[in-house]
Amino acid sequence: MPSSGFATGFAGFVARAQAEGELVVQPRMGMHDPGRMRAGLRATRAAAARSVGTITLDSYTRTGDLGSARRALDEGIDLNGFPIVSHGPELTRAMLDGVCDGDFPVQVRHGSAAPQDIFSALMRAGIDATEGGPVSYCLPYSRTPLSDSVANWAACCRLLAELPEFGVEPHLETFGGCMLGQLCPPSLLVAISLLEGMFFRQHGIRSVSLSYAQQTHAGQDEEAILSLHRLAGELLGDHDWHVVLYTYMGVYPSTSRGANALLAEAADLAVRTGAARLIVKTVAESYRIPTVQENVSALEYAAAVARRSRRSMIIGAPSDTGIYEQAWAIVQAVLDLDADLGVALCRAFELGYLDVPYCLHPDNARRTRSRIARDGRLVWAEIGSLPIAHALDDVEHPELGSSGLLSALSYVVRKFDGDLLEDDELPTADLEAG
């Protein structure tokens, strides 16, 4: 990550932490009640970790059903997140007062393909960071036409880009490296993350983060994140950017031992690959929404693992299975379609140059398939029209039926909850904090 030119706000906080050799850790957290949301943010800030806060929005706000969000608030019905539009900027500002500042920035997370009202609300509340993207918040979460999502996100980027006029530099994170959370091979995750980051830049956003979601094989993930760094350096140059790693987003281990082992692997991976931020998950992920304390425990555990990993880190040569070459081929093919990245993204999905396995959105060609190889790597089984045939050593073609798909979806659970952990040393939760 190039040195940030932004001394304040979300981007500046992350840059300072990375310069000081600390991993920034972040929870998923969203409560509809401002008092509870404030308490959750205060607990996150007080954690023994270099943390940032999260305000996750509710489903009604995400889908633009603001009438239902308002009725739920009026009738005292619980929502599954913070309804930032319905609460209004004054209430949100009051909730953040004395909690959010230069030492503890917050980010709004939402999941919307049409987030104009959300962007307006968070800006009026004084928040400078959010995330998503025209592809990553459209294909997995809605049936909104991709062309509409592209237009919506272009408008939102231009709106957010007005913040520097008020002395605040906005930061926008692409969710492109997390498509469907699992079973999307790393080269496509890297490519979509880069393309969305470039889309943001084209529409005036000067500070971006590029996401990648932990998958099924640590060595493959290391190669993917290093490829993401390399491509970002080539395509984003010295603009402000950093990499954010998501702890595994698929079916999560149900035992505390398995959940902690998976989180520890994510924290170690973040340190080894130079990721600046880690989105954590908790021991409760497999069966309910985690409590604030469970989130804090996960933040502190991940931070402690990261510190231990940094002290004992030995840099070796990463594997090279062609992830960089595949991702570069996809990105280049999309960039060649049109100078306007929004137009290029839509055209790429029409042609199948971008095609997400197992994604049912009408604008997705649905001709690609993936599978988990014997060594645990996530590989292509069918590449459809992806422009990567020349960059592949091999493609596995066995038919993946319903039982095979279910087996692949549960692979990480079986790996971390099962016998594979019996002889492994697992870091303890009371790792020294130094």
Short mmCIF file of C-alpha atoms in Angstrom, two decimals:
data_model
loop_
_atom_site.label_atom_id
_atom_site.label_comp_id
_atom_site.label_asym_id
_atom_site.label_seq_id
_atom_site.Cartn_x
_atom_site.Cartn_y
_atom_site.Cartn_z
CA MET A 1 0.00 0.00 0.00
CA PRO A 2 1.41 3.42 -0.90
CA SER A 3 1.78 5.87 1.96
CA SER A 4 -1.51 7.63 2.47
CA GLY A 5 -1.57 11.33 1.74
CA PHE A 6 -4.62 11.65 3.97
CA ALA A 7 -3.83 12.44 7.60
CA THR A 8 -7.38 12.26 8.89
CA GLY A 9 -10.48 10.11 8.56
CA PHE A 10 -10.78 6.41 7.92
CA ALA A 11 -7.94 6.23 5.38
CA GLY A 12 -5.54 8.15 7.57
CA PHE A 13 -6.25 5.95 10.59
CA VAL A 14 -5.56 2.76 8.64
CA ALA A 15 -2.40 4.21 7.10
CA ARG A 16 -1.02 5.19 10.51
CA ALA A 17 -1.74 1.75 11.95
CA GLN A 18 -0.01 0.01 9.06
CA ALA A 19 3.00 2.32 9.32
CA GLU A 20 3.25 1.32 12.99
CA GLY A 21 3.08 -2.38 12.15
CA GLU A 22 -0.42 -3.02 13.48
CA LEU A 23 -3.30 -4.82 11.82
CA VAL A 24 -6.60 -2.94 12.00
CA VAL A 25 -9.43 -5.27 13.04
CA GLN A 26 -13.10 -4.62 12.45
CA PRO A 27 -16.35 -6.35 13.45
CA ARG A 28 -19.66 -6.69 11.67
CA MET A 29 -22.10 -4.92 13.94
CA GLY A 30 -25.47 -3.22 13.56
CA MET A 31 -28.31 -2.56 16.02
CA HIS A 32 -31.45 -0.57 15.31
CA ASP A 33 -31.52 1.18 18.68
CA PRO A 34 -29.12 4.17 18.81
CA GLY A 35 -28.28 3.53 22.45
CA ARG A 36 -27.33 -0.09 21.78
CA MET A 37 -25.45 0.90 18.62
CA ARG A 38 -23.50 3.50 20.57
CA ALA A 39 -22.68 0.97 23.30
CA GLY A 40 -21.46 -1.48 20.68
CA LEU A 41 -19.18 1.12 19.13
CA ARG A 42 -17.84 2.16 22.54
CA ALA A 43 -17.03 -1.48 23.35
CA THR A 44 -15.30 -1.88 19.99
CA ARG A 45 -13.24 1.24 20.64
CA ALA A 46 -12.27 0.00 24.11
CA ALA A 47 -11.11 -3.41 22.83
CA ALA A 48 -7.46 -4.35 23.31
CA ALA A 49 -6.88 -4.03 19.56
CA ARG A 50 -6.33 -1.43 16.85
CA SER A 51 -10.00 -1.36 15.89
CA VAL A 52 -12.43 0.61 13.76
CA GLY A 53 -16.18 0.66 14.13
CA THR A 54 -18.90 -0.70 11.90
CA ILE A 55 -22.49 0.45 11.46
CA THR A 56 -24.30 -2.28 9.54
CA LEU A 57 -27.66 -1.24 8.14
CA ASP A 58 -30.95 -3.12 8.27
CA SER A 59 -32.51 -5.09 5.40
CA TYR A 60 -35.35 -2.63 4.80
CA THR A 61 -32.91 0.24 4.32
CA ARG A 62 -30.68 -1.92 2.13
CA THR A 63 -33.55 -2.69 -0.25
CA GLY A 64 -34.94 0.85 -0.21
CA ASP A 65 -38.10 -0.08 1.69
CA LEU A 66 -37.89 2.98 3.90
CA GLY A 67 -41.62 2.89 4.71
CA SER A 68 -41.26 -0.50 6.39
CA ALA A 69 -38.20 0.66 8.27
CA ARG A 70 -40.11 3.68 9.57
CA ARG A 71 -43.11 1.57 10.59
CA ALA A 72 -40.88 -0.88 12.44
CA LEU A 73 -39.33 1.94 14.42
CA ASP A 74 -42.72 3.46 15.20
CA GLU A 75 -44.12 0.10 16.33
CA GLY A 76 -41.07 -0.90 18.36
CA ILE A 77 -40.21 -3.85 16.12
CA ASP A 78 -36.56 -4.95 16.14
CA LEU A 79 -34.60 -4.49 12.94
CA ASN A 80 -31.48 -6.43 11.93
CA GLY A 81 -29.34 -3.30 11.62
CA PHE A 82 -29.17 0.46 12.00
CA PRO A 83 -31.75 2.32 9.83
CA ILE A 84 -29.55 5.32 9.12
CA VAL A 85 -31.93 6.97 6.64
CA SER A 86 -34.98 6.69 8.90
CA HIS A 87 -33.11 7.80 12.02
CA GLY A 88 -31.87 10.90 10.24
CA PRO A 89 -28.53 12.74 10.47
CA GLU A 90 -29.14 14.52 13.78
CA LEU A 91 -29.84 11.33 15.70
CA THR A 92 -26.92 9.53 14.02
CA ARG A 93 -24.56 12.40 14.82
CA ALA A 94 -25.69 12.33 18.45
CA MET A 95 -25.13 8.57 18.58
CA LEU A 96 -21.55 9.04 17.30
CA ASP A 97 -20.72 12.10 19.40
CA GLY A 98 -17.80 11.38 21.71
CA VAL A 99 -17.28 7.92 20.17
CA CYS A 100 -16.23 8.47 16.56
CA ASP A 101 -13.13 10.64 15.99
CA GLY A 102 -9.65 10.51 14.48
CA ASP A 103 -8.66 7.71 16.83
CA PHE A 104 -11.75 5.64 16.11
CA PRO A 105 -13.36 6.06 12.67
CA VAL A 106 -16.46 4.14 11.62
CA GLN A 107 -17.60 2.63 8.35
CA VAL A 108 -21.17 2.11 7.15
CA ARG A 109 -21.91 -1.31 5.63
CA HIS A 110 -25.18 -1.85 3.80
CA GLY A 111 -25.52 -4.24 0.80
CA SER A 112 -27.50 -1.99 -1.54
CA ALA A 113 -27.53 -1.83 -5.34
CA ALA A 114 -29.30 1.55 -5.12
CA PRO A 115 -27.64 3.31 -2.17
CA GLN A 116 -28.27 6.98 -3.00
CA ASP A 117 -30.32 7.62 0.15
CA ILE A 118 -27.77 5.74 2.25
CA PHE A 119 -24.84 7.76 0.90
CA SER A 120 -26.70 11.00 1.46
CA ALA A 121 -27.61 10.00 5.02
CA LEU A 122 -24.11 8.91 6.05
CA MET A 123 -22.54 12.04 4.56
CA ARG A 124 -24.98 14.32 6.40
CA ALA A 125 -24.16 12.42 9.59
CA GLY A 126 -20.46 13.19 9.14
CA ILE A 127 -19.33 9.66 8.21
CA ASP A 128 -16.58 9.42 5.58
CA ALA A 129 -16.32 5.67 4.87
CA THR A 130 -18.57 3.03 3.39
CA GLU A 131 -18.30 0.05 1.03
CA GLY A 132 -19.90 -2.03 -1.71
CA GLY A 133 -19.79 -1.73 -5.48
CA PRO A 134 -21.86 -1.89 -8.67
CA VAL A 135 -21.19 -5.60 -9.20
CA SER A 136 -20.60 -6.89 -5.68
CA TYR A 137 -23.71 -5.28 -4.20
CA CYS A 138 -25.89 -6.19 -7.16
CA LEU A 139 -25.31 -9.78 -8.29
CA PRO A 140 -25.31 -11.54 -4.90
CA TYR A 141 -28.01 -9.48 -3.19
CA SER A 142 -30.64 -8.38 -5.70
CA ARG A 143 -32.23 -8.83 -9.08
CA THR A 144 -31.61 -5.18 -9.95
CA PRO A 145 -30.32 -4.99 -13.54
CA LEU A 146 -26.56 -4.56 -13.52
CA SER A 147 -26.82 -1.48 -15.74
CA ASP A 148 -29.06 0.18 -13.13
CA SER A 149 -26.66 -0.69 -10.32
CA VAL A 150 -23.74 0.73 -12.31
CA ALA A 151 -25.63 4.01 -12.83
CA ASN A 152 -26.62 4.13 -9.15
CA TRP A 153 -23.07 3.55 -7.95
CA ALA A 154 -21.61 6.07 -10.39
CA ALA A 155 -23.98 8.70 -8.99
CA CYS A 156 -23.09 7.72 -5.40
CA CYS A 157 -19.36 7.93 -6.07
CA ARG A 158 -19.79 11.41 -7.52
CA LEU A 159 -21.84 12.39 -4.46
CA LEU A 160 -19.26 11.01 -2.03
CA ALA A 161 -16.47 12.69 -3.98
CA GLU A 162 -17.90 16.07 -2.92
CA LEU A 163 -16.76 15.53 0.68
CA PRO A 164 -13.25 16.98 0.18
CA GLU A 165 -14.93 20.33 -0.42
CA PHE A 166 -15.86 20.19 3.27
CA GLY A 167 -12.40 19.16 4.44
CA VAL A 168 -13.07 15.41 4.63
CA GLU A 169 -11.52 12.78 2.36
CA PRO A 170 -13.99 9.92 1.73
CA HIS A 171 -12.95 6.29 1.65
CA LEU A 172 -14.76 3.60 -0.33
CA GLU A 173 -14.13 -0.14 -0.03
CA THR A 174 -14.97 -2.52 -2.83
CA PHE A 175 -16.77 -5.69 -1.82
CA GLY A 176 -15.69 -7.27 -5.11
CA GLY A 177 -13.28 -9.72 -3.51
CA CYS A 178 -16.12 -11.33 -1.58
CA MET A 179 -18.49 -12.41 -4.37
CA LEU A 180 -20.99 -14.88 -2.86
CA GLY A 181 -18.56 -15.41 0.00
CA GLN A 182 -17.29 -18.80 -1.18
CA LEU A 183 -16.64 -21.08 -4.16
CA CYS A 184 -15.51 -18.21 -6.40
CA PRO A 185 -11.93 -18.93 -7.51
CA PRO A 186 -9.37 -16.37 -6.32
CA SER A 187 -8.43 -14.98 -9.72
CA LEU A 188 -11.98 -13.75 -10.32
CA LEU A 189 -12.21 -12.27 -6.83
CA VAL A 190 -8.98 -10.37 -7.41
CA ALA A 191 -10.14 -9.16 -10.83
CA ILE A 192 -13.53 -7.89 -9.66
CA SER A 193 -11.99 -6.21 -6.63
CA LEU A 194 -9.53 -4.34 -8.87
CA LEU A 195 -12.19 -3.41 -11.42
CA GLU A 196 -14.54 -1.99 -8.80
CA GLY A 197 -11.67 -0.07 -7.21
CA MET A 198 -10.84 1.40 -10.61
CA PHE A 199 -14.54 2.23 -11.14
CA PHE A 200 -14.50 4.21 -7.89
CA ARG A 201 -11.36 6.04 -8.98
CA GLN A 202 -12.91 6.86 -12.36
CA HIS A 203 -15.81 8.51 -10.58
CA GLY A 204 -13.75 10.70 -8.31
CA ILE A 205 -12.94 8.62 -5.21
CA ARG A 206 -9.26 9.07 -4.34
CA SER A 207 -9.00 6.62 -1.42
CA VAL A 208 -10.12 3.01 -1.83
CA SER A 209 -9.67 -0.39 -0.22
CA LEU A 210 -9.62 -3.66 -2.11
CA SER A 211 -11.25 -6.69 -0.52
CA TYR A 212 -10.48 -10.38 -0.58
CA ALA A 213 -12.35 -13.12 1.27
CA GLN A 214 -10.46 -16.00 2.88
CA GLN A 215 -11.19 -19.20 0.95
CA THR A 216 -10.32 -22.87 1.41
CA HIS A 217 -6.50 -22.99 1.22
CA ALA A 218 -4.13 -20.64 3.06
CA GLY A 219 -1.34 -20.96 0.51
CA GLN A 220 -3.68 -20.15 -2.35
CA ASP A 221 -5.09 -17.19 -0.44
CA GLU A 222 -1.57 -15.88 0.15
CA GLU A 223 -0.84 -16.04 -3.57
CA ALA A 224 -4.14 -14.30 -4.35
CA ILE A 225 -3.63 -11.40 -1.93
CA LEU A 226 -0.06 -10.83 -3.10
CA SER A 227 -1.40 -10.82 -6.67
CA LEU A 228 -3.98 -8.24 -5.60
CA HIS A 229 -1.21 -6.06 -4.17
CA ARG A 230 0.84 -6.40 -7.36
CA LEU A 231 -2.06 -5.55 -9.66
CA ALA A 232 -3.13 -2.63 -7.49
CA GLY A 233 0.37 -1.23 -7.67
CA GLU A 234 0.30 -1.52 -11.45
CA LEU A 235 -3.24 -0.23 -12.02
CA LEU A 236 -3.82 2.20 -9.14
CA GLY A 237 -0.23 3.39 -8.87
CA ASP A 238 0.53 5.75 -6.02
CA HIS A 239 -3.11 6.58 -5.32
CA ASP A 240 -4.26 5.80 -1.79
CA TRP A 241 -5.34 2.18 -1.40
CA HIS A 242 -5.07 -0.71 1.00
CA VAL A 243 -6.16 -4.36 1.13
CA VAL A 244 -8.83 -5.63 3.51
CA LEU A 245 -9.14 -9.35 4.24
CA TYR A 246 -12.45 -10.95 5.24
CA THR A 247 -12.45 -13.94 7.55
CA TYR A 248 -14.15 -16.85 5.76
CA MET A 249 -17.69 -15.89 4.71
CA GLY A 250 -19.19 -19.30 4.03
CA VAL A 251 -20.65 -21.91 6.37
CA TYR A 252 -18.71 -21.35 9.58
CA PRO A 253 -17.29 -23.90 12.07
CA SER A 254 -19.72 -24.62 14.90
CA THR A 255 -17.15 -25.37 17.61
CA SER A 256 -15.24 -22.64 19.43
CA ARG A 257 -12.00 -24.50 18.66
CA GLY A 258 -12.76 -24.61 14.96
CA ALA A 259 -13.97 -21.00 14.81
CA ASN A 260 -10.88 -19.72 16.62
CA ALA A 261 -8.58 -21.76 14.41
CA LEU A 262 -10.16 -20.31 11.26
CA LEU A 263 -9.94 -16.76 12.63
CA ALA A 264 -6.32 -17.33 13.67
CA GLU A 265 -5.51 -18.49 10.14
CA ALA A 266 -7.12 -15.32 8.76
CA ALA A 267 -5.15 -13.06 11.11
CA ASP A 268 -1.90 -14.82 10.26
CA LEU A 269 -2.73 -14.57 6.55
CA ALA A 270 -3.38 -10.84 6.86
CA VAL A 271 0.03 -10.28 8.46
CA ARG A 272 1.92 -12.45 5.97
CA THR A 273 0.38 -10.70 2.97
CA GLY A 274 0.47 -7.11 4.17
CA ALA A 275 -3.29 -6.65 4.41
CA ALA A 276 -4.05 -3.50 6.38
CA ARG A 277 -7.44 -4.51 7.77
CA LEU A 278 -9.18 -7.72 8.84
CA ILE A 279 -12.94 -8.20 9.13
CA VAL A 280 -13.39 -10.73 11.92
CA LYS A 281 -15.99 -13.37 12.64
CA THR A 282 -16.92 -14.88 15.99
CA VAL A 283 -17.48 -18.23 17.66
CA ALA A 284 -21.26 -17.66 17.37
CA GLU A 285 -21.37 -17.18 13.57
CA SER A 286 -22.75 -20.61 12.73
CA TYR A 287 -25.93 -20.35 14.79
CA ARG A 288 -26.88 -16.77 15.73
CA ILE A 289 -25.99 -13.08 15.56
CA PRO A 290 -23.01 -12.54 17.87
CA THR A 291 -23.21 -10.39 20.96
CA VAL A 292 -21.12 -7.26 21.40
CA GLN A 293 -18.85 -9.11 23.81
CA GLU A 294 -18.35 -11.96 21.35
CA ASN A 295 -17.36 -9.41 18.72
CA VAL A 296 -14.92 -7.76 21.11
CA SER A 297 -13.42 -11.14 22.01
CA ALA A 298 -12.93 -11.91 18.32
CA LEU A 299 -11.25 -8.52 17.75
CA GLU A 300 -8.87 -9.04 20.65
CA TYR A 301 -8.10 -12.62 19.68
CA ALA A 302 -7.35 -11.68 16.05
CA ALA A 303 -5.18 -8.75 17.15
CA ALA A 304 -3.20 -10.95 19.53
CA VAL A 305 -2.64 -13.60 16.85
CA ALA A 306 -1.55 -10.89 14.40
CA ARG A 307 1.02 -9.52 16.87
CA ARG A 308 2.41 -12.97 17.53
CA SER A 309 2.52 -13.71 13.80
CA ARG A 310 4.36 -10.46 13.10
CA ARG A 311 7.03 -11.25 15.71
CA SER A 312 7.65 -14.74 14.35
CA MET A 313 7.04 -14.07 10.64
CA ILE A 314 9.37 -15.76 8.20
CA ILE A 315 9.02 -14.58 4.62
CA GLY A 316 9.17 -17.38 2.08
CA ALA A 317 8.43 -17.65 -1.59
CA PRO A 318 4.65 -17.83 -2.18
CA SER A 319 3.17 -20.43 -4.48
CA ASP A 320 2.59 -19.52 -8.11
CA THR A 321 -0.38 -21.29 -9.64
CA GLY A 322 -1.15 -18.51 -12.12
CA ILE A 323 -3.59 -16.40 -10.10
CA TYR A 324 -1.86 -13.16 -11.11
CA GLU A 325 -1.87 -14.10 -14.80
CA GLN A 326 -5.54 -15.13 -14.73
CA ALA A 327 -6.64 -12.00 -12.86
CA TRP A 328 -4.61 -9.76 -15.17
CA ALA A 329 -6.13 -11.43 -18.25
CA ILE A 330 -9.66 -10.83 -16.94
CA VAL A 331 -8.98 -7.22 -15.99
CA GLN A 332 -7.31 -6.46 -19.31
CA ALA A 333 -10.15 -8.02 -21.30
CA VAL A 334 -12.67 -5.85 -19.45
CA LEU A 335 -10.62 -2.67 -19.80
CA ASP A 336 -10.36 -3.27 -23.56
CA LEU A 337 -14.15 -3.20 -23.94
CA ASP A 338 -14.72 0.50 -23.20
CA ALA A 339 -12.98 3.48 -21.61
CA ASP A 340 -16.05 3.92 -19.39
CA LEU A 341 -15.66 1.19 -16.75
CA GLY A 342 -19.39 1.06 -16.07
CA VAL A 343 -20.08 0.30 -19.72
CA ALA A 344 -17.19 -2.17 -19.76
CA LEU A 345 -18.47 -4.05 -16.71
CA CYS A 346 -21.93 -4.48 -18.20
CA ARG A 347 -20.49 -5.58 -21.53
CA ALA A 348 -18.12 -8.01 -19.81
CA PHE A 349 -21.02 -9.81 -18.15
CA GLU A 350 -22.92 -9.91 -21.44
CA LEU A 351 -19.93 -11.58 -23.11
CA GLY A 352 -19.17 -13.86 -20.17
CA TYR A 353 -15.73 -12.31 -19.60
CA LEU A 354 -17.00 -11.90 -16.04
CA ASP A 355 -19.09 -14.86 -14.88
CA VAL A 356 -19.51 -15.76 -11.20
CA PRO A 357 -19.95 -19.47 -10.40
CA TYR A 358 -23.32 -20.44 -8.91
CA CYS A 359 -24.64 -16.86 -9.04
CA LEU A 360 -28.27 -16.82 -10.20
CA HIS A 361 -28.58 -13.14 -11.10
CA PRO A 362 -30.18 -12.72 -14.55
CA ASP A 363 -27.19 -10.72 -15.84
CA ASN A 364 -24.72 -13.45 -14.94
CA ALA A 365 -24.00 -15.95 -17.74
CA ARG A 366 -23.85 -18.92 -15.33
CA ARG A 367 -21.46 -20.93 -17.48
CA THR A 368 -18.59 -21.15 -14.99
CA ARG A 369 -18.13 -23.73 -12.26
CA SER A 370 -15.58 -24.30 -9.53
CA ARG A 371 -14.59 -27.17 -7.31
CA ILE A 372 -12.28 -27.92 -4.41
CA ALA A 373 -9.24 -29.93 -5.47
CA ARG A 374 -7.77 -32.75 -3.42
CA ASP A 375 -5.26 -30.42 -1.80
CA GLY A 376 -8.00 -28.00 -0.74
CA ARG A 377 -7.42 -25.36 -3.40
CA LEU A 378 -10.42 -23.75 -5.08
CA VAL A 379 -10.04 -24.36 -8.82
CA TRP A 380 -11.97 -23.88 -12.03
CA ALA A 381 -14.09 -26.78 -13.26
CA GLU A 382 -15.68 -24.85 -16.16
CA ILE A 383 -14.50 -21.46 -17.39
CA GLY A 384 -17.30 -20.60 -19.82
CA SER A 385 -16.14 -17.54 -21.80
CA LEU A 386 -13.68 -16.25 -19.22
CA PRO A 387 -10.61 -14.94 -21.12
CA ILE A 388 -8.17 -17.10 -19.16
CA ALA A 389 -7.76 -20.31 -21.12
CA HIS A 390 -4.20 -19.32 -22.09
CA ALA A 391 -3.33 -18.65 -18.45
CA LEU A 392 -4.57 -21.98 -17.07
CA ASP A 393 -2.36 -25.00 -16.56
CA ASP A 394 -5.40 -27.22 -16.31
CA VAL A 395 -9.14 -27.17 -15.74
CA GLU A 396 -10.87 -29.90 -13.79
CA HIS A 397 -14.02 -31.08 -15.54
CA PRO A 398 -15.81 -33.60 -13.29
CA GLU A 399 -19.53 -32.97 -12.92
CA LEU A 400 -20.35 -31.34 -9.58
CA GLY A 401 -23.82 -32.52 -8.64
CA SER A 402 -25.92 -31.40 -5.70
CA SER A 403 -24.15 -33.69 -3.25
CA GLY A 404 -20.76 -32.47 -4.47
CA LEU A 405 -21.85 -28.85 -4.12
CA LEU A 406 -23.07 -29.43 -0.56
CA SER A 407 -19.80 -31.17 0.24
CA ALA A 408 -17.82 -28.21 -1.12
CA LEU A 409 -19.91 -25.74 0.86
CA SER A 410 -19.21 -27.63 4.09
CA TYR A 411 -15.51 -28.24 3.39
CA VAL A 412 -14.23 -25.54 5.75
CA VAL A 413 -16.52 -26.68 8.56
CA ARG A 414 -15.31 -30.25 8.21
CA LYS A 415 -11.70 -29.11 8.04
CA PHE A 416 -11.79 -26.89 11.12
CA ASP A 417 -14.32 -28.74 13.26
CA GLY A 418 -13.06 -32.19 12.34
CA ASP A 419 -10.10 -34.47 12.84
CA LEU A 420 -7.68 -32.30 10.86
CA LEU A 421 -7.23 -30.08 13.91
CA GLU A 422 -6.44 -32.78 16.44
CA ASP A 423 -2.65 -32.56 16.19
CA ASP A 424 -2.46 -28.85 15.36
CA GLU A 425 -1.32 -26.28 17.89
CA LEU A 426 -4.02 -23.65 18.29
CA PRO A 427 -3.18 -20.23 19.75
CA THR A 428 -4.85 -19.59 23.08
CA ALA A 429 -7.20 -16.69 23.62
CA ASP A 430 -4.93 -15.11 26.22
CA LEU A 431 -2.00 -14.47 23.89
CA GLU A 432 0.16 -11.67 25.24
CA ALA A 433 -0.91 -8.31 23.89
CA GLY A 434 2.60 -6.86 23.44
#
